[in-house]
Short mmCIF file of C-alpha atoms and ligand atoms in Angstrom, two decimals:
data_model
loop_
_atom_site.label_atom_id
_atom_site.label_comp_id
_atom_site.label_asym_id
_atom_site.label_seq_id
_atom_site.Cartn_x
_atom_site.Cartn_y
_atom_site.Cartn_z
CA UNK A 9 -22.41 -24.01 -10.11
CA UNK A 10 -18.78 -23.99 -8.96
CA UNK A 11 -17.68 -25.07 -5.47
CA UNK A 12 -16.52 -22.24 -2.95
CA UNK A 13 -12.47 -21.80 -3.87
CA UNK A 14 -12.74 -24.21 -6.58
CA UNK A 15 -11.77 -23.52 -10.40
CA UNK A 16 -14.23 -23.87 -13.35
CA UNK A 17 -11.83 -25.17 -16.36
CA UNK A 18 -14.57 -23.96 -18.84
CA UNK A 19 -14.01 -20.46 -17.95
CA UNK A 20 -11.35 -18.33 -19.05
CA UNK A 21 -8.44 -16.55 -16.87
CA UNK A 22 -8.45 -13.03 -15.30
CA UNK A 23 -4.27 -12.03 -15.85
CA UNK A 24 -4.09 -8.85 -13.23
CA UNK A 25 -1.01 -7.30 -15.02
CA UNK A 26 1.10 -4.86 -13.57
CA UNK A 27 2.55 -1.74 -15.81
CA UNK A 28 5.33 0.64 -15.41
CA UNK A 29 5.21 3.52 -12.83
CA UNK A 30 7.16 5.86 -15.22
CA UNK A 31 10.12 3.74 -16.82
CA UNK A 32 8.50 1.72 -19.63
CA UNK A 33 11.45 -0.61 -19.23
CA UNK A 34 9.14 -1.71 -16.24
CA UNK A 35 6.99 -3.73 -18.31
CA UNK A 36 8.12 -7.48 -18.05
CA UNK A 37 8.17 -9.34 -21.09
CA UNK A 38 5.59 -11.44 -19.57
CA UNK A 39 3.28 -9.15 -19.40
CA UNK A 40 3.83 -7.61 -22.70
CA UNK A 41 2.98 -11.22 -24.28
CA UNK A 42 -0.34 -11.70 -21.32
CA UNK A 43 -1.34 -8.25 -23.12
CA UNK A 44 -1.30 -9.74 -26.56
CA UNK A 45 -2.63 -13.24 -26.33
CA UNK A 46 -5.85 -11.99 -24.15
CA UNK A 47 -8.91 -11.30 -25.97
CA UNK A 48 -9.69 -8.38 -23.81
CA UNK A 49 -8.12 -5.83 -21.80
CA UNK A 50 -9.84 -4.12 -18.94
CA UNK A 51 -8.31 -0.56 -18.34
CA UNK A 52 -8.80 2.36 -15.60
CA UNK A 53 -8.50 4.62 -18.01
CA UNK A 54 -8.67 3.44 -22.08
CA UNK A 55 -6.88 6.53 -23.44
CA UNK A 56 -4.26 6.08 -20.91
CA UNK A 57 -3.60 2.55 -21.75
CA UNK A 58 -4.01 3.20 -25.55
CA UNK A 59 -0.61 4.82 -25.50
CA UNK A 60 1.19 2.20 -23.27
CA UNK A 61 -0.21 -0.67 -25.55
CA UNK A 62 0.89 1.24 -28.90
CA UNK A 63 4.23 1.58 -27.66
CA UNK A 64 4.72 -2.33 -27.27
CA UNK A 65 2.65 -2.58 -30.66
CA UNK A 66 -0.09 -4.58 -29.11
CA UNK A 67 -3.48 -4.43 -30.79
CA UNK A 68 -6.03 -6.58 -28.36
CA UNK A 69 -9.65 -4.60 -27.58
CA UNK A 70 -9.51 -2.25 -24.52
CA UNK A 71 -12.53 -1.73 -22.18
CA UNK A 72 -13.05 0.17 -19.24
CA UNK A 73 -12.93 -0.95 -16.06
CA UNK A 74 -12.50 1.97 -13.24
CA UNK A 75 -13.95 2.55 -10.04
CA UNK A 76 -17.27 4.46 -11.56
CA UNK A 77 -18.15 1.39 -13.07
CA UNK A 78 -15.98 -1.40 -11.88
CA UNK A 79 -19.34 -2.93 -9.50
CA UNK A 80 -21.79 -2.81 -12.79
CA UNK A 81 -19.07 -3.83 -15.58
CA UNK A 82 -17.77 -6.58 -13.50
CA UNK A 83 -20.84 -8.65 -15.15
CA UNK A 84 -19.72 -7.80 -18.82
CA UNK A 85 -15.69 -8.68 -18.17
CA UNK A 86 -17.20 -12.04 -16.25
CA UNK A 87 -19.46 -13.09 -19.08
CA UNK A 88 -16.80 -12.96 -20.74
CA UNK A 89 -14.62 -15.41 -18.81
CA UNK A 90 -17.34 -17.53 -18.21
CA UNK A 91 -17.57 -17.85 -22.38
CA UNK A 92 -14.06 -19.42 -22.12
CA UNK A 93 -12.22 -16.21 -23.06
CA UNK A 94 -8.95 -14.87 -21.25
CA UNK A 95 -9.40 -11.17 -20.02
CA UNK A 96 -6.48 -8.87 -18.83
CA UNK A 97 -6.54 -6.61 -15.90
CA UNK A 98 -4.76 -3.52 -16.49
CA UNK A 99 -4.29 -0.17 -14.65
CA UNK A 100 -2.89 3.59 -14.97
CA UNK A 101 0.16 2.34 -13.78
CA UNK A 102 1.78 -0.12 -11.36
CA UNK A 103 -0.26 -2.58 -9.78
CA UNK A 104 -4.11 -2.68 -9.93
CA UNK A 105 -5.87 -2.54 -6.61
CA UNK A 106 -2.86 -1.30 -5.20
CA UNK A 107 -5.02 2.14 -4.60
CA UNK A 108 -6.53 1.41 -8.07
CA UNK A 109 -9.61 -0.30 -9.19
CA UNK A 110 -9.98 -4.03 -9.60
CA UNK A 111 -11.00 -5.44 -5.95
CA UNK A 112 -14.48 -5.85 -7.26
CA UNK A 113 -13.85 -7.43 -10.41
CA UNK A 114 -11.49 -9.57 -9.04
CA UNK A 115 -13.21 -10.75 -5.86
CA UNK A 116 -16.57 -11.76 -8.32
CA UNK A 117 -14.45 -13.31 -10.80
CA UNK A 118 -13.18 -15.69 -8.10
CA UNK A 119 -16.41 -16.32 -6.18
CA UNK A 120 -17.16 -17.19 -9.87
CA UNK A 121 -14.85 -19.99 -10.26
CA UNK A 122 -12.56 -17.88 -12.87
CA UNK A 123 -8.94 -18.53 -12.21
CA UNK A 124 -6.99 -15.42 -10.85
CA UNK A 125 -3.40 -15.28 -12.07
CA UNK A 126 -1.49 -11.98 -11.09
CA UNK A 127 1.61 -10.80 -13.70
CA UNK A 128 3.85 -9.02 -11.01
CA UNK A 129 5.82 -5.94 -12.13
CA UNK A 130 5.95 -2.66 -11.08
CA UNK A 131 4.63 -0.79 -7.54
CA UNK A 132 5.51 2.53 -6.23
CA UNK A 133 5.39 1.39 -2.24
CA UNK A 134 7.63 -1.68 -3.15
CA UNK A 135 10.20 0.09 -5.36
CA UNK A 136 9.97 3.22 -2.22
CA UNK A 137 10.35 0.54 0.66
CA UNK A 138 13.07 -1.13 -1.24
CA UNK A 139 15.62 2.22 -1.41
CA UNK A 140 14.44 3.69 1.75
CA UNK A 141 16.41 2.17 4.29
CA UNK A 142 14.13 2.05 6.89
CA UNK A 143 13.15 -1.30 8.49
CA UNK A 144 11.19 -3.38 6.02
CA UNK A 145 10.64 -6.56 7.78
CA UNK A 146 7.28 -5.69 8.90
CA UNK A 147 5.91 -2.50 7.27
CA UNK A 148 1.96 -1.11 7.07
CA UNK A 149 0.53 0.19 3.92
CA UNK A 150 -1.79 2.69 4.78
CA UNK A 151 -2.75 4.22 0.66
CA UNK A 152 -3.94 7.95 0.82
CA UNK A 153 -4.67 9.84 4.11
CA UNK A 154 -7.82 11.98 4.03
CA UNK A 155 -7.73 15.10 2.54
CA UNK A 156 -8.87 17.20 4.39
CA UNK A 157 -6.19 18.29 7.60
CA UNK A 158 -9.03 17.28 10.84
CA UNK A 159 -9.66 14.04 9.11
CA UNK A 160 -6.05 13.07 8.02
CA UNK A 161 -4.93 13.78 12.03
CA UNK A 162 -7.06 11.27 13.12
CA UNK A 163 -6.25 9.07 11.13
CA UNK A 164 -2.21 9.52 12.18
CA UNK A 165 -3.32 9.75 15.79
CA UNK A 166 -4.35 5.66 15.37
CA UNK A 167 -1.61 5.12 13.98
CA UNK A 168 1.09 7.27 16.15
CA UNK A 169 2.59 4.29 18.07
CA UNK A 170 2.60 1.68 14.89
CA UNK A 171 5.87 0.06 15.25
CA UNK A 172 5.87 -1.30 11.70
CA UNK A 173 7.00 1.21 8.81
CA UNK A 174 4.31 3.51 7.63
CA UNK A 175 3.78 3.93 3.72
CA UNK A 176 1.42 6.32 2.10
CA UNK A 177 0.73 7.80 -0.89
CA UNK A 178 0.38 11.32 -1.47
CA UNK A 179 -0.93 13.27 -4.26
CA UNK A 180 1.82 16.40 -4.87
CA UNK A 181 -0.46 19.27 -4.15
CA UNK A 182 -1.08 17.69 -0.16
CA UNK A 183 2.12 16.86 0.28
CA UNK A 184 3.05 20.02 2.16
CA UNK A 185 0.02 20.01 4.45
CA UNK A 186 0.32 16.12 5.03
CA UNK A 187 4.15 16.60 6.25
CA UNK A 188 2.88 19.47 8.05
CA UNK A 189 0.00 16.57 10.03
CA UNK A 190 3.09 14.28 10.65
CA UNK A 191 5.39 16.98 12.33
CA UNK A 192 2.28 17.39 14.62
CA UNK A 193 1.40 13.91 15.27
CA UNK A 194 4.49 12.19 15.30
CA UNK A 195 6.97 14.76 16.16
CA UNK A 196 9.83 16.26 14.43
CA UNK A 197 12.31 13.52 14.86
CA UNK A 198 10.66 10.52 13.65
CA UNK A 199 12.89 9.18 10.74
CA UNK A 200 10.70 9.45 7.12
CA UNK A 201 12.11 9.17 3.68
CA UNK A 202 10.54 10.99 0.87
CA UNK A 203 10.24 8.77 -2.35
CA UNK A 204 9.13 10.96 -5.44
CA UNK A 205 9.24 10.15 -9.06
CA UNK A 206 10.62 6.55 -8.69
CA UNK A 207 11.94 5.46 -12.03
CA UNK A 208 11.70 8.67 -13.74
CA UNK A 209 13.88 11.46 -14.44
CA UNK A 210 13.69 13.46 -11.55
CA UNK A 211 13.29 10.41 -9.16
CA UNK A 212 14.39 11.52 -5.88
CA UNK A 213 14.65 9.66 -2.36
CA UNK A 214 15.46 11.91 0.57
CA UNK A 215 15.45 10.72 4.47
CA UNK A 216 15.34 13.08 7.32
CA UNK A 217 13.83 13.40 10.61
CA UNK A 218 9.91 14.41 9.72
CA UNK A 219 10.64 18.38 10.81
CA UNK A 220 14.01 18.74 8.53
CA UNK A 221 11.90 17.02 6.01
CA UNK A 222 9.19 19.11 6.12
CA UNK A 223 11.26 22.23 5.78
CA UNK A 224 13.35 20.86 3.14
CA UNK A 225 10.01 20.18 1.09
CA UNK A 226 8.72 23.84 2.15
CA UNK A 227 11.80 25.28 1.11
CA UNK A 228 11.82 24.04 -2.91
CA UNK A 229 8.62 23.84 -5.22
CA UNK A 230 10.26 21.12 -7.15
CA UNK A 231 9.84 18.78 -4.24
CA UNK A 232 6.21 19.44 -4.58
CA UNK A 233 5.92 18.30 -7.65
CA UNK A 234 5.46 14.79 -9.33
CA UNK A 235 4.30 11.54 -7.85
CA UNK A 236 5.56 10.54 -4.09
CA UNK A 237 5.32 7.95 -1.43
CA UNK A 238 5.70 9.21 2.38
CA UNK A 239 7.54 6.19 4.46
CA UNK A 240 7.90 6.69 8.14
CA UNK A 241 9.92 5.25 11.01
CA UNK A 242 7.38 3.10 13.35
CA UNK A 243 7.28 4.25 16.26
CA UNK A 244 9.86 3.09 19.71
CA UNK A 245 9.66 3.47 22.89
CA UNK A 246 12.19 5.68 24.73
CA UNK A 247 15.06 3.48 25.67
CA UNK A 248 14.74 4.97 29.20
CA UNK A 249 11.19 3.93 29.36
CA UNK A 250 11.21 2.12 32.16
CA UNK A 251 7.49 1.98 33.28
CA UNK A 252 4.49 0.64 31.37
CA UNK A 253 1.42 2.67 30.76
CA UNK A 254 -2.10 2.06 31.26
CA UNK A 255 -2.86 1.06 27.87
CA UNK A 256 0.06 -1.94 28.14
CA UNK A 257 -0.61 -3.48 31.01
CA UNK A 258 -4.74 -3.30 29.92
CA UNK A 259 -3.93 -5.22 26.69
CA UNK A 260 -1.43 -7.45 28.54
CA UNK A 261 -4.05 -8.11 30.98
CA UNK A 262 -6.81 -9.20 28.42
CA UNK A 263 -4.16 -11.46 26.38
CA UNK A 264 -2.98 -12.80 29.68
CA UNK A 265 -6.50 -14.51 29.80
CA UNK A 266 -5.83 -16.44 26.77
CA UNK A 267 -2.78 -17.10 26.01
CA UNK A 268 0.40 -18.50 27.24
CA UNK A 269 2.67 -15.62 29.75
CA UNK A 270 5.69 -15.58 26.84
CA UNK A 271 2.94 -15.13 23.86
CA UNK A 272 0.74 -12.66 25.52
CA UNK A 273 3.99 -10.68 26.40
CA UNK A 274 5.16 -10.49 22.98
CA UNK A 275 1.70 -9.72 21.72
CA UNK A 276 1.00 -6.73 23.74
CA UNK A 277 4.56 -5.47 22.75
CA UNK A 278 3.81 -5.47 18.86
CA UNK A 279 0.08 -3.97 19.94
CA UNK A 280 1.48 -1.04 21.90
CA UNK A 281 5.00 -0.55 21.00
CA UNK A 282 5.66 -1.01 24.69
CA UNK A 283 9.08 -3.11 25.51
CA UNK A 284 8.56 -6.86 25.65
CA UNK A 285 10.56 -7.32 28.73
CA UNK A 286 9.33 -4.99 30.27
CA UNK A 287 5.42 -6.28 29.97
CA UNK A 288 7.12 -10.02 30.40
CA UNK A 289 8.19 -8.98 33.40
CA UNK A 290 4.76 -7.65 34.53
CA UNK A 291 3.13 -10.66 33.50
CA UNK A 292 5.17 -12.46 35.55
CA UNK A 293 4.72 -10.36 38.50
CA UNK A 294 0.85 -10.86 38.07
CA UNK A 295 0.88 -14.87 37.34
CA UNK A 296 3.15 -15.43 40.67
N1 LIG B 29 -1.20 1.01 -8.46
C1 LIG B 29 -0.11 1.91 -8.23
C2 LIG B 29 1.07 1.13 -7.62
O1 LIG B 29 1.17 -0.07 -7.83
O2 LIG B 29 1.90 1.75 -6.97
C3 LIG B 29 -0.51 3.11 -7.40
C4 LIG B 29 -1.65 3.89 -7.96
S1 LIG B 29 -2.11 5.27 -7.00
C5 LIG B 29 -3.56 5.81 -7.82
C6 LIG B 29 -0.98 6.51 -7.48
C7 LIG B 29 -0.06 6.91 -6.36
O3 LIG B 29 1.03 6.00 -6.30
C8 LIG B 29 0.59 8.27 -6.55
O4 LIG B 29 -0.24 9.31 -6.07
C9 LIG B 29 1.85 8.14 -5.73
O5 LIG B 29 1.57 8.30 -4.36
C10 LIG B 29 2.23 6.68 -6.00
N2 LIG B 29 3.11 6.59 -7.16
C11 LIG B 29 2.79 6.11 -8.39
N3 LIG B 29 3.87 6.18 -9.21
C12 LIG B 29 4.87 6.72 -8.48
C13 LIG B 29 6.23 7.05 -8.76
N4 LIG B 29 6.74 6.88 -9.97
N5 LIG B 29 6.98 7.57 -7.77
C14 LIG B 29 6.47 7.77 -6.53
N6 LIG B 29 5.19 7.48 -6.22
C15 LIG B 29 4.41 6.96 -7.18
#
């Protein structure tokens, strides 16, 4: 029995590896070696991986490990490590869990005792936030939107006055529709930058406000094609907002209770997008 957090030297390690997202000259070096000197790899998809593992000639056992049967596997991959051997973690591309299986197996191996060692490489919202040029100090990964258009506007609705950056993924068949949701919920001037086929051929990264965006994509069936990450501007308040609304002042109001005037100020900004002087300035009206 192995202590909460603590490591079991007897077992072996789970590598999480990540693979290219197009470019095979992704693939670190590191990785390429993790791949060989493991005595198992665990793949989303074995086919898939079959191909990537020919191409840098390396021969160890694949087995699959996707989200079908990722819960029930996740015994077979940890008997495994708890024999003493090392297993790899492997998915279609990029980064596993990043939208891609592995949570399970990794969360079990660790409340296990296995050792956890992540190979760092390629991932589409990285590579995206990295050439966007929108802020990326503070950004919120949000994966895929519902599919379906009621479900995927409530979900933007929650997140309509999210300061941080906005990343999604899209798959290239919603991509119209999902624009389409944005225009609506976040209007037609919100920044956004269209990331699609990073590291390949045809990558392309194209910023406009959400509406010339949105006709730009309507207007050429090649922008609808391939893989693509959605990145919006967070939302900010109108510079000639001089009044608080309800919603402010209620969360400045309950933080007031708790914390210190500056801290409760600056909290309720980042929680409602309102303007920080503005609410520090109500919180001092209310304390005095
Ligand atoms: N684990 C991957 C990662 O680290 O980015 C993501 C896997 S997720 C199932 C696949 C989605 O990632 C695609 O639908 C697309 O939104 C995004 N994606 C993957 N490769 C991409 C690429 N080359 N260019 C743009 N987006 C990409």
């Amino acid at each position: 029995m192995t202590a909460p957090g603590a490591v079991n030297s007897a077992c072996g390690t789970l590598y999480v590896v990540a693979t290219p997202i197009g470019n095979l000259e992704d693939m670190t070096p590191r990785a390429v070696r993790i791949l060989r000197e493991v005595a198992l790899v665990a793949a989303e998809d074995t086919r898939h991986s079959a191909r990537l593992m020919q191409h840098f000639g390396i021969g160890t056992p694949l087995a699959a490990c996707h989200e079908h049967n990722e819960r029930d596997q996740g015994g077979r991959f940890l008997a495994r490590l708890q024999a003493g051997e090392d297993v790899a973690l492997i998915s279609d591309a990029g980064t596993p869990l990043i939208s891609d299986p592995g949570f399970h197996l990794v969360r079990q191996a660790r409340q296990a005792g296995v050792r956890v060692v992540p190979v760092p490489g390629a991932c589409a919202l990285v590579a995206a936030l990295s050439a966007a040029g929108l802020p990326s100090d503070r950004f919120a990964f949000e994966g895929f939107l519902p599919a379906k258009t009621a479900g995927r506007q409530a979900r933007l609705q929650a997140l309509q006055r999210e300061p941080r950056t906005l990343l999604f993924y899209e798959a290239p068949h919603r991509l119209l529709d999902c624009l389409a949701d944005m225009v609506a919920v976040f209007g037609p001037q919100r920044p956004a930058v269209l990331a699609r086929e990073l590291t390949k051929t045809f990558e392309t990264l194209k910023d406009a406000p959400l509406g010339e965006l949105h006709a730009w994509v309507a207007a050429d069936a090649n922008q609808q094609r391939g893989e693509c990450v959605l990145l919006i501007g967070g939302w900010q308040a109108p510079e000639d907002a001089d009044e608080l609304d309800a919603e402010a002042l209620r969360v400045l109001e309950l933080l007031l209770d708790e914390l210190p005037l500056k801290r409760a100020a600056a909290l309720a900004a980042q929680i409602t997008g309102a303007r920080k002087n503005l609410l520090y300035q109500a919180a001092l009206e209310r304390k005095v």
